[in-house]
XYZ file of C-alpha atoms in Angstrom:
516
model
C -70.847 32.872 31.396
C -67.911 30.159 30.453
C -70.229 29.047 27.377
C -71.030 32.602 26.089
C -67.147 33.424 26.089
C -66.416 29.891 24.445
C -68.682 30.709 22.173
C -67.676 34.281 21.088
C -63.913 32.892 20.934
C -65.462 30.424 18.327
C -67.283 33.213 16.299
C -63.885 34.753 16.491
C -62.106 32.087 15.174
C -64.304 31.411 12.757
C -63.928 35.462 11.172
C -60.578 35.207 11.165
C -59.967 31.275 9.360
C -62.747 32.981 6.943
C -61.236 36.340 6.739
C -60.338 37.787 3.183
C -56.984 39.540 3.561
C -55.879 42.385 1.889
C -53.037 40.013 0.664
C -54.713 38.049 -1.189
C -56.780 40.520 -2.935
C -53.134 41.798 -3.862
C -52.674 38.005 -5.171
C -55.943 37.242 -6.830
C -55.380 40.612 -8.283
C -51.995 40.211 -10.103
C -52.464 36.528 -11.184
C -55.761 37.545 -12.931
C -54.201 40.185 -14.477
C -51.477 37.894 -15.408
C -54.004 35.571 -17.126
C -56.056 38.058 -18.735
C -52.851 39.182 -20.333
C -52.039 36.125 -21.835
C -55.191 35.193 -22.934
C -55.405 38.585 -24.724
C -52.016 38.161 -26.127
C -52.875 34.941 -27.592
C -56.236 35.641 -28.864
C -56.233 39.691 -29.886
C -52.349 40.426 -30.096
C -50.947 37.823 -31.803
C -53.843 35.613 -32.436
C -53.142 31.523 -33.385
C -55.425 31.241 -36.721
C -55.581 27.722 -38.609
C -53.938 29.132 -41.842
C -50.652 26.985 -43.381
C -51.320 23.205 -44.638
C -49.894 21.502 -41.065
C -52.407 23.184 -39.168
C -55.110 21.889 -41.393
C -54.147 18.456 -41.497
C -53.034 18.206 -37.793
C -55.877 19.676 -35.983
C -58.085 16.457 -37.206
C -55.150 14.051 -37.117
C -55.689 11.405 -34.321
C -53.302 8.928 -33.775
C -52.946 5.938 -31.355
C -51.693 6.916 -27.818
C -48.768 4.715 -27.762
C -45.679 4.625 -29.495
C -45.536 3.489 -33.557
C -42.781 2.102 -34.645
C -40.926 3.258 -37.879
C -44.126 5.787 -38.078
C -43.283 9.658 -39.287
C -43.838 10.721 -35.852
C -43.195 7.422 -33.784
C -42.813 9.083 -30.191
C -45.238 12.566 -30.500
C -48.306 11.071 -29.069
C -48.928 14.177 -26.324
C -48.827 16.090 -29.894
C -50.707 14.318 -32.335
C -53.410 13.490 -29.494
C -54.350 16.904 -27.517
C -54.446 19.142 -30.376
C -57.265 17.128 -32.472
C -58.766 16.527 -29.069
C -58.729 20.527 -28.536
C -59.286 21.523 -32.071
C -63.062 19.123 -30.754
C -63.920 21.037 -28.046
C -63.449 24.359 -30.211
C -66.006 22.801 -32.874
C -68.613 21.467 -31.015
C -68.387 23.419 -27.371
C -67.108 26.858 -28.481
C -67.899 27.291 -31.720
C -71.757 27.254 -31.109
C -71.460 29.918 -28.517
C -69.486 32.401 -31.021
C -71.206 31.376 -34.422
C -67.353 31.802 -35.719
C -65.517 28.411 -37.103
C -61.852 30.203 -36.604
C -62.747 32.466 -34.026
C -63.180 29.306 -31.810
C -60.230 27.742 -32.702
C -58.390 30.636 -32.369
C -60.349 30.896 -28.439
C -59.713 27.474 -27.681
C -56.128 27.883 -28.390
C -55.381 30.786 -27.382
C -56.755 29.864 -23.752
C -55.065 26.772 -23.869
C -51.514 28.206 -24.279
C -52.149 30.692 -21.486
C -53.179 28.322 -19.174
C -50.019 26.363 -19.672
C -48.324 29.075 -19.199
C -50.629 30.361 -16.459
C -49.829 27.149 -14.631
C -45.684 27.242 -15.446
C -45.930 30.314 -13.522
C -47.926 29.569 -10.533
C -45.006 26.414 -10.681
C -42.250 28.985 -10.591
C -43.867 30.996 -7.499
C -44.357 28.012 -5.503
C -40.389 27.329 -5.945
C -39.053 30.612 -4.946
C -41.904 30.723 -2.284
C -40.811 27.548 -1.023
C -37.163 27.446 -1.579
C -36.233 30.693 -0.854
C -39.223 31.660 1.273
C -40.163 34.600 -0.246
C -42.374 36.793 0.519
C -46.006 37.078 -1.322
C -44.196 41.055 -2.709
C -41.136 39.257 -3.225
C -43.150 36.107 -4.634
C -45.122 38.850 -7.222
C -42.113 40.751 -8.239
C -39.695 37.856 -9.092
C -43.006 36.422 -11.325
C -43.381 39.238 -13.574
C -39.828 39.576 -13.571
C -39.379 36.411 -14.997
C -42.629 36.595 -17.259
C -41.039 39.677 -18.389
C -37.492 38.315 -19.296
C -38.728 35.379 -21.494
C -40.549 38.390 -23.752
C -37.376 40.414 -23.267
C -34.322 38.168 -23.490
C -34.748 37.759 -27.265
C -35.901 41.287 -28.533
C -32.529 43.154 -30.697
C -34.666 45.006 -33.242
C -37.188 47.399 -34.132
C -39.895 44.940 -35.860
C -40.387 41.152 -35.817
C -38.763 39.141 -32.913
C -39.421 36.171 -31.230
C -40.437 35.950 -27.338
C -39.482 32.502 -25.524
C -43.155 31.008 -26.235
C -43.111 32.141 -30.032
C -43.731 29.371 -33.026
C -44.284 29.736 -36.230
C -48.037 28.056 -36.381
C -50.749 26.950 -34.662
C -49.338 23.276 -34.910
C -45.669 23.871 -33.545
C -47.168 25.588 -30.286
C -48.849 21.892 -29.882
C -45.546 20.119 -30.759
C -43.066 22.393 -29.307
C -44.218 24.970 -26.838
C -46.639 22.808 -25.342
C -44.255 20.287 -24.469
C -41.416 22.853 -23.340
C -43.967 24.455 -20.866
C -45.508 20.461 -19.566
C -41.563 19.569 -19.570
C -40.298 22.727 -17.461
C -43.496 22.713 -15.135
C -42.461 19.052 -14.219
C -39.493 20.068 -13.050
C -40.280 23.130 -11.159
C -43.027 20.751 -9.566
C -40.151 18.738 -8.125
C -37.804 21.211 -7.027
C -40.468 23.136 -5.564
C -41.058 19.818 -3.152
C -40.283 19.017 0.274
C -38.118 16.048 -0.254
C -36.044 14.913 -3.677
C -37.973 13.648 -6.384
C -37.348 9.857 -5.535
C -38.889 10.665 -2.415
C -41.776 12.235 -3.360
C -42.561 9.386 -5.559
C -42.485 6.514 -2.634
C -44.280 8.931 -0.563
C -47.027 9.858 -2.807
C -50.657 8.140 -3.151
C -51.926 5.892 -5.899
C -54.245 8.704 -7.450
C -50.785 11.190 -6.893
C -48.986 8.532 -8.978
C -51.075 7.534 -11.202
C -51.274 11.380 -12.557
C -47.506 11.599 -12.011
C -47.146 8.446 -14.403
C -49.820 10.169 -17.163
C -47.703 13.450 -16.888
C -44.206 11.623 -17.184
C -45.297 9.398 -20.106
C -47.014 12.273 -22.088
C -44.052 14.715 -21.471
C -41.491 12.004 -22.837
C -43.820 11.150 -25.389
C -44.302 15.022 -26.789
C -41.062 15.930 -29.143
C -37.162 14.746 -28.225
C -36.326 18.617 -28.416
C -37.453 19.024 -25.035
C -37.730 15.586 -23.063
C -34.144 16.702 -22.228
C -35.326 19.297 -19.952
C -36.941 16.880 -17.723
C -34.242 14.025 -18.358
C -31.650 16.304 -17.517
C -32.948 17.104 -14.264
C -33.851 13.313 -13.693
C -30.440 12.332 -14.568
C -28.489 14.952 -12.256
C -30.513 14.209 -9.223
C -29.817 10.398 -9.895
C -26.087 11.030 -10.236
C -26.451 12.829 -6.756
C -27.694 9.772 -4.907
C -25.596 7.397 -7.093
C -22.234 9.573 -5.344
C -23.899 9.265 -2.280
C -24.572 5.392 -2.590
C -20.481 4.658 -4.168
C -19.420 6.852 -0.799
C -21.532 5.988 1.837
C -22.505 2.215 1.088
C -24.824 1.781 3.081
C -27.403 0.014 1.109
C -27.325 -2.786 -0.932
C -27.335 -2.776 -4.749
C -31.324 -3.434 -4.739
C -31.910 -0.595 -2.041
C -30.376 1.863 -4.059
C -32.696 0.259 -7.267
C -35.548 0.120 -5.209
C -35.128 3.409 -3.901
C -34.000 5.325 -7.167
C -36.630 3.065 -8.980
C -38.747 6.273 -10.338
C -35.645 7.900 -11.951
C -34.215 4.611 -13.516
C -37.668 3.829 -15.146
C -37.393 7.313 -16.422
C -34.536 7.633 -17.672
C -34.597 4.291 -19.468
C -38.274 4.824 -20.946
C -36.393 7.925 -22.636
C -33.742 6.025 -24.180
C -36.347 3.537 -25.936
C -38.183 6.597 -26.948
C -35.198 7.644 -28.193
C -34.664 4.123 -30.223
C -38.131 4.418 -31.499
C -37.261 8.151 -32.838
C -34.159 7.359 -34.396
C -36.228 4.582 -36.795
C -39.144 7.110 -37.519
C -39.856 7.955 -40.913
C -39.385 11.390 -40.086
C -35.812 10.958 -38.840
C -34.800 9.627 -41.812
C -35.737 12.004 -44.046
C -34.288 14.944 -42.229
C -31.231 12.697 -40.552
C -27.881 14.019 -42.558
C -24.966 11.972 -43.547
C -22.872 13.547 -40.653
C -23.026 15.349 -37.548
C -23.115 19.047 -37.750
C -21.078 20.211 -34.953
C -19.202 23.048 -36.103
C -22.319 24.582 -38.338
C -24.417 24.140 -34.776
C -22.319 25.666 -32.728
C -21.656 28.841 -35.336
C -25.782 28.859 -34.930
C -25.470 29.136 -31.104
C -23.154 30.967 -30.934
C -24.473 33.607 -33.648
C -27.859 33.185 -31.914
C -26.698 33.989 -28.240
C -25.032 37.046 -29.685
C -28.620 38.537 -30.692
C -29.468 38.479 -26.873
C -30.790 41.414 -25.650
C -28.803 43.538 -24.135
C -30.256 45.450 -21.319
C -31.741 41.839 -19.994
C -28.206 40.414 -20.310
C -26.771 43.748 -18.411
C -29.166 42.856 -15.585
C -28.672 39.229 -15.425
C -25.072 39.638 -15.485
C -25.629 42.427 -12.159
C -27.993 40.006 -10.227
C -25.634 37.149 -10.749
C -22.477 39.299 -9.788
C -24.250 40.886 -6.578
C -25.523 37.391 -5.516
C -22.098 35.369 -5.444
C -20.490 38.343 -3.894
C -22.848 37.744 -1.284
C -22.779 33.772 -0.848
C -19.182 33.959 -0.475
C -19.525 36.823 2.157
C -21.995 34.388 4.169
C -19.545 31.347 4.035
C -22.687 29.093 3.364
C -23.790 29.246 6.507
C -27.409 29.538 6.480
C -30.234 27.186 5.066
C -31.057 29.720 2.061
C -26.947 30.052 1.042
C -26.848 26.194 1.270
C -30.287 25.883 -1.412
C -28.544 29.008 -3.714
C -25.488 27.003 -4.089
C -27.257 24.088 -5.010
C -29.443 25.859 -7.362
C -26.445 27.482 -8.709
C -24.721 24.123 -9.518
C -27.925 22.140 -10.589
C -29.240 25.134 -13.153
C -25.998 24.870 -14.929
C -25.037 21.717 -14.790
C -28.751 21.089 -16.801
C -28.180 24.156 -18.672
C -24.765 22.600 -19.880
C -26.157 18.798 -20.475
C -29.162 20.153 -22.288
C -26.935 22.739 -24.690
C -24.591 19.802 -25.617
C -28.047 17.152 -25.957
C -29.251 20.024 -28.531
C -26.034 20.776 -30.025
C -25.405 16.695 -30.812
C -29.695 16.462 -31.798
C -29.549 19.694 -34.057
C -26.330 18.518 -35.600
C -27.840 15.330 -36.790
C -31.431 17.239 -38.088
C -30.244 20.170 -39.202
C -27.772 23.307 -37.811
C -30.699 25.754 -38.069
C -33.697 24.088 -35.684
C -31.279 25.415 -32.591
C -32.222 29.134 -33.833
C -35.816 28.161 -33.075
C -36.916 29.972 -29.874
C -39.118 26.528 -29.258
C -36.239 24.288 -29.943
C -33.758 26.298 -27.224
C -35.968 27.084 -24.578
C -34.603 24.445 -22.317
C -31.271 26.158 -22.540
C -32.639 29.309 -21.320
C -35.095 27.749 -18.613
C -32.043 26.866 -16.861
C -30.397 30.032 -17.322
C -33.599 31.872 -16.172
C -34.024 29.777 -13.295
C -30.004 30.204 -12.583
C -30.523 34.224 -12.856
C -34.353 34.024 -10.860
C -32.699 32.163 -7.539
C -29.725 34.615 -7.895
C -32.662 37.838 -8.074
C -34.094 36.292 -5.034
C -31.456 35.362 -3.494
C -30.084 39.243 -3.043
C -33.767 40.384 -2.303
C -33.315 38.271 0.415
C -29.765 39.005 1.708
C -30.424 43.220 0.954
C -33.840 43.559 1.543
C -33.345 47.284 0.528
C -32.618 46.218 -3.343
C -36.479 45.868 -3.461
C -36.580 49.287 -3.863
C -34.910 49.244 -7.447
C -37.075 46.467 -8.516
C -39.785 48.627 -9.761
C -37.622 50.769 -11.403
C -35.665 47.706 -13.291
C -38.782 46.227 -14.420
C -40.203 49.151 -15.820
C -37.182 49.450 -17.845
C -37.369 46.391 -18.488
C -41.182 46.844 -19.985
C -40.306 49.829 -22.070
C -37.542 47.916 -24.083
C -39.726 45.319 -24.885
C -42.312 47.912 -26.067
C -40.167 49.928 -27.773
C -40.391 49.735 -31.569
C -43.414 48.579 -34.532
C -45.021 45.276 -34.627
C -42.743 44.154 -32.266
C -42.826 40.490 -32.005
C -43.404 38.267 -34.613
C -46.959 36.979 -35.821
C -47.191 33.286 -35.100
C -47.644 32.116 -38.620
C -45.675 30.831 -41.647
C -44.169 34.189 -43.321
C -45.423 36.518 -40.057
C -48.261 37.647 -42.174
C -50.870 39.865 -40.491
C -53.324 37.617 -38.393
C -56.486 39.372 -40.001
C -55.099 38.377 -43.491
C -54.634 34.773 -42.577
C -58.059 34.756 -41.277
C -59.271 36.357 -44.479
C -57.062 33.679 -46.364
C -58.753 30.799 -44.592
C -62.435 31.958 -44.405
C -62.154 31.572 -47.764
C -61.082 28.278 -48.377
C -63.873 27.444 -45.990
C -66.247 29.643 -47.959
C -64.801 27.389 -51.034
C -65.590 24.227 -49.414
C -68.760 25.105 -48.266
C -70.073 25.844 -51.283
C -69.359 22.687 -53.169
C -70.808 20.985 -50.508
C -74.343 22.737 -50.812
C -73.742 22.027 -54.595
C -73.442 18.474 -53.913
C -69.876 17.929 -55.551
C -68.054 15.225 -54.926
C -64.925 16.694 -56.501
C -63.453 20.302 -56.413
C -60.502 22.642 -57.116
C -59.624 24.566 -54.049
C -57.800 28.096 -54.776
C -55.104 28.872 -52.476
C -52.493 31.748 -52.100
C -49.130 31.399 -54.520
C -46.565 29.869 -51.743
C -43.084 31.654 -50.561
C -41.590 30.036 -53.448
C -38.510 28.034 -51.329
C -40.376 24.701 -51.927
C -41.467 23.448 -54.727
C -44.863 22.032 -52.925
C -46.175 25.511 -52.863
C -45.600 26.112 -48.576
C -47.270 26.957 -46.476
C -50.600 26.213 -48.505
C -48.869 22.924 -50.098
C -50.478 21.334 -53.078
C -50.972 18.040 -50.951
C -53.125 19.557 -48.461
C -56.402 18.982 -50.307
C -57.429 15.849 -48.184
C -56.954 17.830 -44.953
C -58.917 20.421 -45.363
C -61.900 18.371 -46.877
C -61.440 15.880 -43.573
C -61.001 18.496 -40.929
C -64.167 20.172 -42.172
C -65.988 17.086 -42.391
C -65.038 16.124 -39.103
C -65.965 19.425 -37.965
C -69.343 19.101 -39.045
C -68.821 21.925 -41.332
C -69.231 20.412 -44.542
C -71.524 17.270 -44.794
C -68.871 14.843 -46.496
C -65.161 14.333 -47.740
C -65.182 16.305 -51.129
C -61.810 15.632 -53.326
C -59.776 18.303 -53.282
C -57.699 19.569 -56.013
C -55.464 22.689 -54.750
C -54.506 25.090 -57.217
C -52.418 28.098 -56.612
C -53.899 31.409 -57.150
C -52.153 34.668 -58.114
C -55.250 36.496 -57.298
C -55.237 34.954 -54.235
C -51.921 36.817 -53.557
C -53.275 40.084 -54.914
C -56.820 39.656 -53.349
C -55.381 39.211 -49.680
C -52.025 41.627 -50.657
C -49.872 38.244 -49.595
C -46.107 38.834 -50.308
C -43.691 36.068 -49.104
C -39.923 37.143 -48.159
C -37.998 34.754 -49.978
């Protein structure tokens, strides 16, 4: 009798460890949605297409993974070593399955920037799950919320803005959005964990590290732009146990080193990538004779005034209701105690990484900080600021949920409002299906005098915008690329040399018109 009852208690056991809640259906349900969205987006929407002369020349452009000193790009390894390694897989996994050269580029890319943002995300509900112990609704609402506001936060007109993981080509979402989302995820990896970052580094296995290490060095070694988002939050947390060591002294000098070890190596890998920058090729040629302050900060400034202003209108009400509210508790409670230090931290690394940006942006030029891929870290930390205040009153007035559907629905209309809404990620916005026209046929061109057998060719291009004198984006230079990418893509059977001529009828074939 004992044994059949042990053994029905097991069964039970069993069903319920292996039971599929209705929860997570509600889970598996919204981040597959979520994905699907984003892959669509990227691939149907606003499509990446190989189409200006950096996309051709980068996406076979393999450097060593280390830094080069005085090369053009001496730090960008992450860069100038995934994308090649990407644009690979798209030639000679994908592109047999889909019989389509650019369609599997444009596949391969386009799932690659959704899963990094996919994965930002799922970073981002694992913070406010753990931080501010949200619920799985709570967890689901505050997601698309914030998914929502980085498509939102940017959009003041009718036609053509930018969304916080817009660039201008297939090349900058390698070198700039890329590296945002790896820098970002980092950190909400580490304030999503148990213990301080320090911690979790002396606590953490050798395969933990060693993938901590790989994810650290490529993140540094992506673009300077955004290595401050990490750094920043690297730098506050070490101040944090520096004040703690000067007050308490406790531990010796070589505690505190041993103990803050993982920060220090950080931080001081960044300033020697920083060294190694400043004597690039590239930095010279872009570095001006003084630093822009005033010109950067009218750029800020004019840029922050385009915000939009129904997401500012709500981020100004979450904010407002949420400090009410600490100061009402008195900071008793665990989850007051983590808002105020979220509070504090997000703008403390909102303010060091505006200033970093300001100072970098004054030295390369005023207008990079109107680049939605150059700012994001300044509105990461404002986001994350606004996101643990959202939270933070869901938590405190658990009846507020009840406006959340309403908000983001508003929210979603605003966005949708207007025609061709958000910029096409290309040089000059052009229509996707025009650069893929526009390209096919330089492939077409290439092909051809490869089944001829010529060694030597003129390649036809589009007339450029006209605000170069190299004929951007289809630059007069990019010959050699094109020939080596498609030779390297098993397209065309050798390197053919290139001679690129531009082409009115291009223009008029394709109907290509450049604002100047």
């Amino acid at each position: 009798m004992s044994s059949k009852i042990g053994a029905l208690q097991t069964e039970k056991i069993k069903s319920e460890k292996f039971k599929f809640k209705p929860s997570a259906y509600g889970k598996f349900f919204f981040w597959a949605c979520t994905f699907l969205f984003l892959f669509i987006f990227f691939t149907e929407i606003h499509p990446l297409v190989i189409y200006d002369s950096d996309d051709w020349s980068n996406i076979s452009y393999v450097r060593q993974a280390y830094p080069l000193w005085k090369d053009w790009n001496p730090c960008r390894v992450f860069p100038e070593t995934f994308l090649p390694f990407i644009a690979y897989i798209a030639a000679f996994l994908v592109k047999p399955l889909v019989h389509d050269y650019l369609l599997s580029m444009t596949l391969t890319f386009g799932f690659v920037i959704s899963a990094a943002i996919f994965i930002y995300l799922i970073l981002f509900w694992k913070w406010i799950k753990v931080k501010f112990k949200a619920t799985d609704t709570q967890a689901i609402v505050c997601t698309l919320a914030f998914l929502l506001f980085h498509f939102s936060i940017l959009k003041n007109g009718w036609a053509g803005n930018s969304y916080l993981f817009f660039s201008e080509n297939v090349t900058c979402y390698f070198y700039y959005v890329l590296p945002n989302l790896m820098n970002a995820g980092i950190v909400l990896w580490f304030m999503a964990g148990p213990t301080d970052l320090n911690t979790t580094w002396n606590n953490g296995n050798l395969l933990k590290k060693g993938c901590l290490i790989l994810l650290i060095y490529l993140s540094i070694l992506s673009n300077l732009f955004p290595t401050i988002i990490l750094i920043s939050y690297i730098g506050y947390n070490f101040l944090l146990a520096f004040i703690s060591f000067i007050k308490k002294r406790q531990k010796t000098v070589w505690e505190f080193i041993k103990e803050n070890l993982f920060s220090i190596v950080c931080i001081g890998f960044w300033l020697i990538s920083l060294v190694y920058e400043a004597a690039g090729e590239r930095s010279a040629s872009i570095a001006s004779s003084s630093i822009q302050i005033k010109e950067t900060l009218n750029v800020l400034f004019a840029y922050l005034y385009q915000l939009n202003r129904m997401t500012c209108r709500i981020f100004i009400l979450a904010v407002g209701i949420a400090i009410v509210t600490w100061i009402r508790s008195k900071n008793k409670r665990e989850i007051d105690k983590y808002y105020r230090n979220t509070v504090i931290e997000t703008l403390i690394c909102t303010v060091v990484v505006t200033i970093f940006l300001v100072l970098l942006c004054g030295v390369s030029g005023s207008g990079y900080l109107s680049r939605t891929d150059v700012s994001f870290g300044i509105f990461f930390y404002g986001f994350l600021f606004v996101m643990g205040s959202f939270i933070y009153v869901l938590q405190e007035h658990p009846k507020t949920t009840l406006a959340v559907p309403l908000i983001l629905y508003i929210v979603l209309m605003d966005i949708l409002v207007g025609e061709q809404i958000f910029r096409e990620s290309n040089m000059g916005s052009l229509n996707s299906k025009v650069c893929i026209s526009v390209s096919q046929d330089l492939i077409d061109q290439m092909v051809k005098a490869d089944q001829e057998g010529k060694t030597e060719m003129t390649l036809y291009v589009p007339v450029g915008n006209g605000k170069t004198d190299d004929n951007w984006p289809h630059a007069k230079y990019m010959g050699y690329s094109v020939s080596r990418t498609l030779c390297r893509h098993g397209i065309i059977s050798q390197i053919i040399d290139v001679d690129v001529e531009p082409a009115p009828e291009m223009n008029e074939k394709y109907h290509i018109v450049y604002s100047k």
